[in-house]
Short mmCIF file of C-alpha atoms in Angstrom, two decimals:
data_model
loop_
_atom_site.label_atom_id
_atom_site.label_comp_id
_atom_site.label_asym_id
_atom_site.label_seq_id
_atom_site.Cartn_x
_atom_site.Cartn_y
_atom_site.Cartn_z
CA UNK S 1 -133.29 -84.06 135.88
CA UNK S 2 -135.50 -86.47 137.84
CA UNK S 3 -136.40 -89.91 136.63
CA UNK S 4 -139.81 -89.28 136.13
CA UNK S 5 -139.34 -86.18 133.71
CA UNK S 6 -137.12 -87.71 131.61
CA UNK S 7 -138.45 -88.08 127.88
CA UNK S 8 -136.36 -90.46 125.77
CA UNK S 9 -136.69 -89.08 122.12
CA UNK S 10 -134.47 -91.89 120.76
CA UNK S 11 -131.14 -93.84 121.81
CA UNK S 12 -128.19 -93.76 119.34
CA UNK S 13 -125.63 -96.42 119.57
CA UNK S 14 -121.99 -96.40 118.89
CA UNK S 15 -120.65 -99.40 117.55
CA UNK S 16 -117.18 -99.29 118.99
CA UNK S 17 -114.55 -102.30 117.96
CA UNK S 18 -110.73 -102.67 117.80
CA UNK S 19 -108.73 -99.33 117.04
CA UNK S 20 -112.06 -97.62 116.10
CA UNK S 21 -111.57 -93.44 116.01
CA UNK S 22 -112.44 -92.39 119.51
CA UNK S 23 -112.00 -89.20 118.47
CA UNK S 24 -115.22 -89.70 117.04
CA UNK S 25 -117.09 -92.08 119.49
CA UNK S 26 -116.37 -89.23 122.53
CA UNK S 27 -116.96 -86.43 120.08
CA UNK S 28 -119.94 -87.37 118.90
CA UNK S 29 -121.12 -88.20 122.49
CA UNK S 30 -120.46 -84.82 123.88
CA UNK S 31 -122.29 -82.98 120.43
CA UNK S 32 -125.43 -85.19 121.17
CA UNK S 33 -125.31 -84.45 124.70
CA UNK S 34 -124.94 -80.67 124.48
CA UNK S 35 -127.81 -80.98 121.72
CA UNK S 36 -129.76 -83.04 124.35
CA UNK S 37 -129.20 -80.14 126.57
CA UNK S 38 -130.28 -77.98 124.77
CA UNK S 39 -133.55 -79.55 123.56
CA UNK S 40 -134.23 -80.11 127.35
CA UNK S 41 -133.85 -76.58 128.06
CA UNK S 42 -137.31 -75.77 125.95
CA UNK S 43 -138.41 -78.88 127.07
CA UNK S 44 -137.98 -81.27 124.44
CA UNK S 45 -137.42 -84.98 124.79
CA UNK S 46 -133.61 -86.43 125.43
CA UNK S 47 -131.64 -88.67 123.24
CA UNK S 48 -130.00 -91.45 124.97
CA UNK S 49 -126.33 -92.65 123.30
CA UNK S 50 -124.77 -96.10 124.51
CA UNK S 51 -121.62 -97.76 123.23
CA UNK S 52 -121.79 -100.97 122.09
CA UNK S 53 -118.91 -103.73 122.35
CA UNK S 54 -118.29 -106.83 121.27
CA UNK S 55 -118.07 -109.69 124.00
CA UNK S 56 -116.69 -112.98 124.32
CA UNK S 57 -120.05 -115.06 123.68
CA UNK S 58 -119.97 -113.17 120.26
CA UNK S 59 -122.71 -110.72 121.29
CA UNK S 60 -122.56 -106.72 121.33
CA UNK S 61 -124.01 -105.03 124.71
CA UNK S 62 -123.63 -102.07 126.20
CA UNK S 63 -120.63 -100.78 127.52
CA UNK S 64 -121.73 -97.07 128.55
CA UNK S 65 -125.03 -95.52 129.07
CA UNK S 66 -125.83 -91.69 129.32
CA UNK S 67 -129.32 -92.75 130.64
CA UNK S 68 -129.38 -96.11 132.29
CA UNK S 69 -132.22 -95.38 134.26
CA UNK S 70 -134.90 -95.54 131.20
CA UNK S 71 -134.15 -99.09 131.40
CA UNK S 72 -133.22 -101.57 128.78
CA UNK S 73 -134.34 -101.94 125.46
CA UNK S 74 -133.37 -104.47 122.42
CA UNK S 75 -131.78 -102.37 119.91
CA UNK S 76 -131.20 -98.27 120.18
CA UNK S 77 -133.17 -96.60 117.16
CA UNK S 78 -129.86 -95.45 115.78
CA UNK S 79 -126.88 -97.78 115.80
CA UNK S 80 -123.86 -96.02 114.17
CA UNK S 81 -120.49 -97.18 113.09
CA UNK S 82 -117.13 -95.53 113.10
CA UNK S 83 -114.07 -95.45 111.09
CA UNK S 84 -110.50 -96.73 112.29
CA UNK S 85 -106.75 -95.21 111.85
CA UNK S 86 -105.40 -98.19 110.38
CA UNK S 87 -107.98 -98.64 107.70
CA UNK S 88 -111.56 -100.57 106.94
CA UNK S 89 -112.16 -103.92 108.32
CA UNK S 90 -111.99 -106.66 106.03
CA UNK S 91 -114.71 -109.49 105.44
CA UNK S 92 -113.78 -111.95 108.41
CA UNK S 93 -113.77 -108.81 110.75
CA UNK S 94 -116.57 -107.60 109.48
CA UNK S 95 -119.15 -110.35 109.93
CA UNK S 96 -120.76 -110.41 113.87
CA UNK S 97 -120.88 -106.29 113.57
CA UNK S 98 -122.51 -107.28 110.14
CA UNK S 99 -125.20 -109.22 111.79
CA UNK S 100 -125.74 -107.06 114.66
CA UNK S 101 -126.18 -104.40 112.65
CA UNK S 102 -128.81 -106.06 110.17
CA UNK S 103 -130.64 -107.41 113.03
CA UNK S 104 -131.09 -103.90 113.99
CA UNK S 105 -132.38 -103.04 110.98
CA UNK S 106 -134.73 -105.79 110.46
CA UNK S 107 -136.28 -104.56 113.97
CA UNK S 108 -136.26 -100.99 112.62
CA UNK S 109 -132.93 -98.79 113.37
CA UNK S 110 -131.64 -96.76 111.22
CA UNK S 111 -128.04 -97.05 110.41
CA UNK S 112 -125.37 -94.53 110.17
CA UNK S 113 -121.73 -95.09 109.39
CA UNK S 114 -118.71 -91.98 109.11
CA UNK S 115 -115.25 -92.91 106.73
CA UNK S 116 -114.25 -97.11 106.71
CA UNK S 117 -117.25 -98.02 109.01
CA UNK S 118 -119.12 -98.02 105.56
CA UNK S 119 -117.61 -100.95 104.94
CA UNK S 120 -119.21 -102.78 107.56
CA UNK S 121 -122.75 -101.31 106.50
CA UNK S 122 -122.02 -102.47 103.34
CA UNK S 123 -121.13 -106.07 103.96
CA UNK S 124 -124.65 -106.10 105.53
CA UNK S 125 -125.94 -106.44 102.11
CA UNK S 126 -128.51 -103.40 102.69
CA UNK S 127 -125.69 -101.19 100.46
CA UNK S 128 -126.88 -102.70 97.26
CA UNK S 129 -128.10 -100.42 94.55
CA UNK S 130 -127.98 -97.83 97.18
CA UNK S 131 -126.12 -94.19 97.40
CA UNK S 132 -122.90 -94.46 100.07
CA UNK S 133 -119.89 -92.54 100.93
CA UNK S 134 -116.72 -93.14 102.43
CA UNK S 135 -113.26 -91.59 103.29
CA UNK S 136 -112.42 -90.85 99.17
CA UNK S 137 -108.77 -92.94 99.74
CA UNK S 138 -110.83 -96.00 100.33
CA UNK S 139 -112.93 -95.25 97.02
CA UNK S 140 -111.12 -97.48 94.88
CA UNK S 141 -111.38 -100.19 97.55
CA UNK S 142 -114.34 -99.65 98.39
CA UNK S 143 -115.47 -100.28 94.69
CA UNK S 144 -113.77 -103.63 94.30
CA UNK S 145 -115.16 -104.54 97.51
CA UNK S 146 -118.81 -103.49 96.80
CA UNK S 147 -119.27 -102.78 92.76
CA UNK S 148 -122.95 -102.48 93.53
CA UNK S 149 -123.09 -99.86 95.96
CA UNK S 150 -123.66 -96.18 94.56
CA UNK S 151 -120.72 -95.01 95.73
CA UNK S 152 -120.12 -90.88 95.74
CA UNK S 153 -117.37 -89.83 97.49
CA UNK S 154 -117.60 -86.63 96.99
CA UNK S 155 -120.40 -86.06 99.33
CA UNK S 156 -119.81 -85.53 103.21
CA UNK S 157 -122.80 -86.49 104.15
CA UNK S 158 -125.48 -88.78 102.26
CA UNK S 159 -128.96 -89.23 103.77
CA UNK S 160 -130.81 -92.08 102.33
CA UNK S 161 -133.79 -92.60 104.25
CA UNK S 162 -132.73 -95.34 106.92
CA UNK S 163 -129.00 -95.67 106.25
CA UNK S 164 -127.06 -92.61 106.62
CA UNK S 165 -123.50 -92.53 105.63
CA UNK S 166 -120.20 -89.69 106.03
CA UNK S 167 -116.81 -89.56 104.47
CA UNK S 168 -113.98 -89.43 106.14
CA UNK S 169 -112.97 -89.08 109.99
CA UNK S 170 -113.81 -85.40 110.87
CA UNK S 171 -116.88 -86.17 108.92
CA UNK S 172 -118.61 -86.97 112.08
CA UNK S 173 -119.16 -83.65 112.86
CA UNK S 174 -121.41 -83.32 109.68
CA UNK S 175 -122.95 -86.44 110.25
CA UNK S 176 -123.79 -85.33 114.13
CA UNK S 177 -125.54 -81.99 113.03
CA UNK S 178 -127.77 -84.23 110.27
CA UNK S 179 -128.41 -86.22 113.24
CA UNK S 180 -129.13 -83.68 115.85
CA UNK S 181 -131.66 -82.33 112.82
CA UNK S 182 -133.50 -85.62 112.26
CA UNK S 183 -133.58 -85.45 116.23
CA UNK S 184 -134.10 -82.29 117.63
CA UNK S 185 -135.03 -80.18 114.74
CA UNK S 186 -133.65 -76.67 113.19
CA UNK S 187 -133.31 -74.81 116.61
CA UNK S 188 -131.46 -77.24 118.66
CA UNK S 189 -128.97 -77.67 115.14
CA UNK S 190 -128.55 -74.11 115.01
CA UNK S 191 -128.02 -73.87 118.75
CA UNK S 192 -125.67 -76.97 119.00
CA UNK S 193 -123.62 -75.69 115.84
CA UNK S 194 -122.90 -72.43 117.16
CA UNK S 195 -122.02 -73.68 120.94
CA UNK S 196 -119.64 -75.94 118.81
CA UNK S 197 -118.86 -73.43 115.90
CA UNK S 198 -119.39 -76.31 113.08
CA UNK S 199 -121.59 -74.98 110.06
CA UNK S 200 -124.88 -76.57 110.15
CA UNK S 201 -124.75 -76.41 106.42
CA UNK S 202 -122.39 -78.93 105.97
CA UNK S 203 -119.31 -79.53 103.59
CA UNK S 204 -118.65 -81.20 100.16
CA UNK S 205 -115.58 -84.25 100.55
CA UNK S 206 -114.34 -83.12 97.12
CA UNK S 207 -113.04 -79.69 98.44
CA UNK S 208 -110.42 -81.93 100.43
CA UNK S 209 -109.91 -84.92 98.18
CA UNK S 210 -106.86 -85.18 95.79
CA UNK S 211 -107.55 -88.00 92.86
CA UNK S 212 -106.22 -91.01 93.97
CA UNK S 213 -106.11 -93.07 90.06
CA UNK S 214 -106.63 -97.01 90.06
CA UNK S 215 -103.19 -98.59 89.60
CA UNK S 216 -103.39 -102.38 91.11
CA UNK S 217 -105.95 -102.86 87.95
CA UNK S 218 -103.53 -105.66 86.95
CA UNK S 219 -104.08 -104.17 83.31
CA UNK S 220 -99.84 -103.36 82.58
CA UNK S 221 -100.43 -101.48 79.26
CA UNK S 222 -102.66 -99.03 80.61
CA UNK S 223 -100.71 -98.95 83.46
CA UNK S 224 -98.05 -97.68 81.11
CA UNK S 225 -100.45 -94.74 79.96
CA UNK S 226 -100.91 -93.87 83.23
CA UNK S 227 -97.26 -93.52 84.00
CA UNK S 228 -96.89 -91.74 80.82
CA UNK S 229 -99.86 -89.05 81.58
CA UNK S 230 -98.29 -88.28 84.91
CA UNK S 231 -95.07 -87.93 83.51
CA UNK S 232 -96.51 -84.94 81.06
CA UNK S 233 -97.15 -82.80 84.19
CA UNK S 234 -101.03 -82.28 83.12
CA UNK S 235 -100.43 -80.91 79.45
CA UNK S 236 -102.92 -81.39 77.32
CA UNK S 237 -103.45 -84.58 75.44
CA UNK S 238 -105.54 -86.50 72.74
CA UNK S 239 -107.24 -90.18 73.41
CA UNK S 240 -104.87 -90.79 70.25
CA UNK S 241 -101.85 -89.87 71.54
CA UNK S 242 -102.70 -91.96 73.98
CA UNK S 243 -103.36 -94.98 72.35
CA UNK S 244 -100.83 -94.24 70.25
CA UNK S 245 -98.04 -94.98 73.13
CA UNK S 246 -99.24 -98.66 73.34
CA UNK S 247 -99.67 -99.03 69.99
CA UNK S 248 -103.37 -100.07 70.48
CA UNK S 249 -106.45 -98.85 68.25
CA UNK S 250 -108.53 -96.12 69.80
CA UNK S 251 -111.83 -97.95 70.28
CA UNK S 252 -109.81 -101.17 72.06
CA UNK S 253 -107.60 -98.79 74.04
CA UNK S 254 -111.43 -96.86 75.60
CA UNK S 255 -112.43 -99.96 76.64
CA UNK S 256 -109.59 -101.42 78.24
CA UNK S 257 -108.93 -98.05 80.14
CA UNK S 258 -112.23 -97.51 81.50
CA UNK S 259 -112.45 -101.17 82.48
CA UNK S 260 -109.19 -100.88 83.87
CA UNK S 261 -109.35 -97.16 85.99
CA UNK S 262 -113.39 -97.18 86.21
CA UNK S 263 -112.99 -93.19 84.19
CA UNK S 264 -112.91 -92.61 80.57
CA UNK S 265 -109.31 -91.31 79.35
CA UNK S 266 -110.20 -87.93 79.01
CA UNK S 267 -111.63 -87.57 82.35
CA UNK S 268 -108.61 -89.64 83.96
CA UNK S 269 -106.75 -86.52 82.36
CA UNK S 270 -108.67 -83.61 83.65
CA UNK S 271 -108.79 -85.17 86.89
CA UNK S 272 -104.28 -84.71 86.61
CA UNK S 273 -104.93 -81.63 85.49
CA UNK S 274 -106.94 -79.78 87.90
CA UNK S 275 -105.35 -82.36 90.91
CA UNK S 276 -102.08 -80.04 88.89
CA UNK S 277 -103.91 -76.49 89.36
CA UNK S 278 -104.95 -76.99 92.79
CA UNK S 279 -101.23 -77.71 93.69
CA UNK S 280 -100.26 -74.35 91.78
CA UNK S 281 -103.32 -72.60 93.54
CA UNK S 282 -102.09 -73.82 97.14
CA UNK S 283 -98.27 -72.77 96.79
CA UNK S 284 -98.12 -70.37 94.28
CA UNK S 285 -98.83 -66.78 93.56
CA UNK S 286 -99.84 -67.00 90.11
CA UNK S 287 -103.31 -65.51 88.92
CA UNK S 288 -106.42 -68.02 88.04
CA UNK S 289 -105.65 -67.40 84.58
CA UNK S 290 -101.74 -67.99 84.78
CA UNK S 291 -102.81 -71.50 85.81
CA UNK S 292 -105.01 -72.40 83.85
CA UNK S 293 -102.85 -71.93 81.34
CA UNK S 294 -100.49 -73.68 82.88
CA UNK S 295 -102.06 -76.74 82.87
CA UNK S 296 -103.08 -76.71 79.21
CA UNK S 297 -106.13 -74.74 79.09
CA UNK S 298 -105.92 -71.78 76.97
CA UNK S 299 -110.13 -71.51 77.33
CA UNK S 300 -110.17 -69.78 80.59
CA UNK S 301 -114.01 -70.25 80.96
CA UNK S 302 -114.00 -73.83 80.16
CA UNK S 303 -111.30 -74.25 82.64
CA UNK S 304 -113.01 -72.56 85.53
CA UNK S 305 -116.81 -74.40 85.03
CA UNK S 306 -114.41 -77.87 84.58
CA UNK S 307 -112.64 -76.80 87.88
CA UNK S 308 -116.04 -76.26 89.96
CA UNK S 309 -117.46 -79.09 88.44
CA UNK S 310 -114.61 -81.75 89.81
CA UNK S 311 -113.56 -79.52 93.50
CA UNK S 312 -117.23 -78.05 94.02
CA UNK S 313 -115.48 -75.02 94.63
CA UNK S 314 -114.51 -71.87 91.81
CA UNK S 315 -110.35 -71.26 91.64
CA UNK S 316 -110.60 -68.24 93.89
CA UNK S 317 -112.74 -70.11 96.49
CA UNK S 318 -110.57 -72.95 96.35
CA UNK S 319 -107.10 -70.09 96.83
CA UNK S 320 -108.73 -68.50 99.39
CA UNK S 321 -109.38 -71.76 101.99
CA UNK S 322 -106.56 -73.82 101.24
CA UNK S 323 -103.34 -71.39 100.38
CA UNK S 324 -100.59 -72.00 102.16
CA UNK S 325 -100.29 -68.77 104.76
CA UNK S 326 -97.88 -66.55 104.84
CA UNK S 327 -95.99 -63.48 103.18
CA UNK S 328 -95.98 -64.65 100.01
CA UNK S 329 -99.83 -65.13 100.18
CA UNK S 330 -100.71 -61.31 102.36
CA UNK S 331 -101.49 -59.46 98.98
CA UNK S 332 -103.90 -57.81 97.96
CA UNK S 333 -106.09 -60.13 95.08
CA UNK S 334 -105.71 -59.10 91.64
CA UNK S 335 -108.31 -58.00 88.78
CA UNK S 336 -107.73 -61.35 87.09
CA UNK S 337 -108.54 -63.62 90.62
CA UNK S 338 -111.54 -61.47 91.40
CA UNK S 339 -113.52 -62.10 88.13
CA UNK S 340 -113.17 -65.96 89.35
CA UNK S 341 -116.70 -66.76 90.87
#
């Protein structure tokens, strides 16, 4: 396309930085690229996507350019900030992306961030009191970390006016289609998701998370429960039984376990539970009911709304994506799986 037709709609900017997923820096520039394509097609503007490094004067600048010929400007209108392999930078790491990034802001970008680079966003400050995702292994860490960010890791994707965050690593997909939206508009997503075969409507993180429980609390005695709850395979069990193995009073042992896992003891428990079913659901052939009676719930019904309620997904749902394939697995569903919506 010549120079002089060329519409800039916006430039988005990578943030790339040691051992940073480029998986996800090259992915996402190809899915903005074949958006851009498309938009240009019915003659829409183009988005521009640079990646930024780091450089020896403790500046970033640009290390590639899709567009180099619209010329230079300060700061792209989207600056966003991938995840690593090897885990989420830590404070001292952090800081010059920190301040790049919140000078961006202050001069009006909007910032976006997929799995550990939310860690980065956050030690900008601009996290506070806010809504925020990450990969849901880091959630624990993340929490320490950053106690007043709204964390919710079982979202894929949360949109929060000017700071956009996704969970973890393939989550970049979802976060380019929200992007591509806020860009392009409905068409181009619908166009760009089908030329890619993503789902424009997104995911939930919680269909792929397994709990991960708090156990570097420091807290030894509840520590103890928690051994002793995961011993009991996910049977069912009273707040007093579980006080009762520490020998500590009821309202004392609450406190002390919330403070120490950040869940009260009866949801640390259902969280074992179903994390139990949807091991039993995966590798098993036993019914919906079958399970949930294995796992202590003799209420059926209660089990299945407290199983959508913590995966997002019913037990059938949940059977049918992520059951392990094969023979065991090729049969026809039964009465008692069907009636699980």
């Amino acid at each position: 396309m010549p120079k002089a037709a060329l519409r800039s709609k916006a430039e988005i900017g990578l943030m790339l930085y040691p051992g940073c997923q480029m998986a996800m820096v090259h992915g996402m520039t190809d899915l903005i690229n074949i958006a851009r394509q498309f938009s240009a097609e019915r003659g829409g503007a183009v988005a521009r996507i640079s990646h930024w490094r780091l450089r020896d004067d403790g500046c970033l600048a640009r290390s590639f350019d899709t567009h180099p010929e619209l010329g230079s400007r300060e700061m792209p209108e989207i600056l966003l900030v991938p995840g690593r392999l090897t885990g989420p930078m830590e404070a001292e790491e952090a800081a010059p992306y920190a301040r790049w990034l919140l000078d961006g802001h202050a001069q009006g970008a909007t910032l976006a961030s997929t799995c550990g680079g939310t860690f980065v966003l956050a030690a900008t400050g601009l996290l506070k009191g806010r809504p925020a995702t990450t990969h849901w292994l880091f959630a624990n860490a993340f929490r320490d970390r950053f106690p007043d960010v709204r964390l919710d890791t079982d979202k894929i994707v949360i949109e929060d006016g000017d700071i956009v965050t996704a969970g973890g690593l393939m989550a970049w997909t979802d976060l380019g289609m929200r992007l591509v939206d806020r860009l392009f508009g409905p068409t181009v997503t619908v166009e760009t998701g089908r030329f890619l075969l993503i789902d424009p409507a997104g995911r939930e993180q919680r269909h792929y998370s397994s709990f991960s429980p708090r156990l570097n609390h420091g807290d030894e005695v509840i520590l103890k429960v928690q051994h002793w709850l995961q011993a009991r395979e996910a049977r069912a069990v009273s707040v007093a039984q579980m006080a009762k193995v520490v020998a500590m009073e009821e309202r004392t042992f609450l406190r002390r376990f919330k403070a120490a896992t950040g869940m009260k003891p009866i949801e640390y428990a259902q969280h074992l539970r179903v994390g139990k079913a949807r091991e039993l659901l995966e590798f098993t052939r036993r019914s919906v009911e079958q399970v949930a009676w294995a796992v202590g719930y003799e209420d059926a019904a209660a089990f299945r709304k407290l199983f959508h309620r913590i995966v997002g997904l019913s037990r059938g749902d949940y059977r049918h994506r992520f059951a392990v394939a094969g023979e065991a697995f090729s049969r026809p569903v039964t009465g008692l799986e069907q009636i699980d919506v």
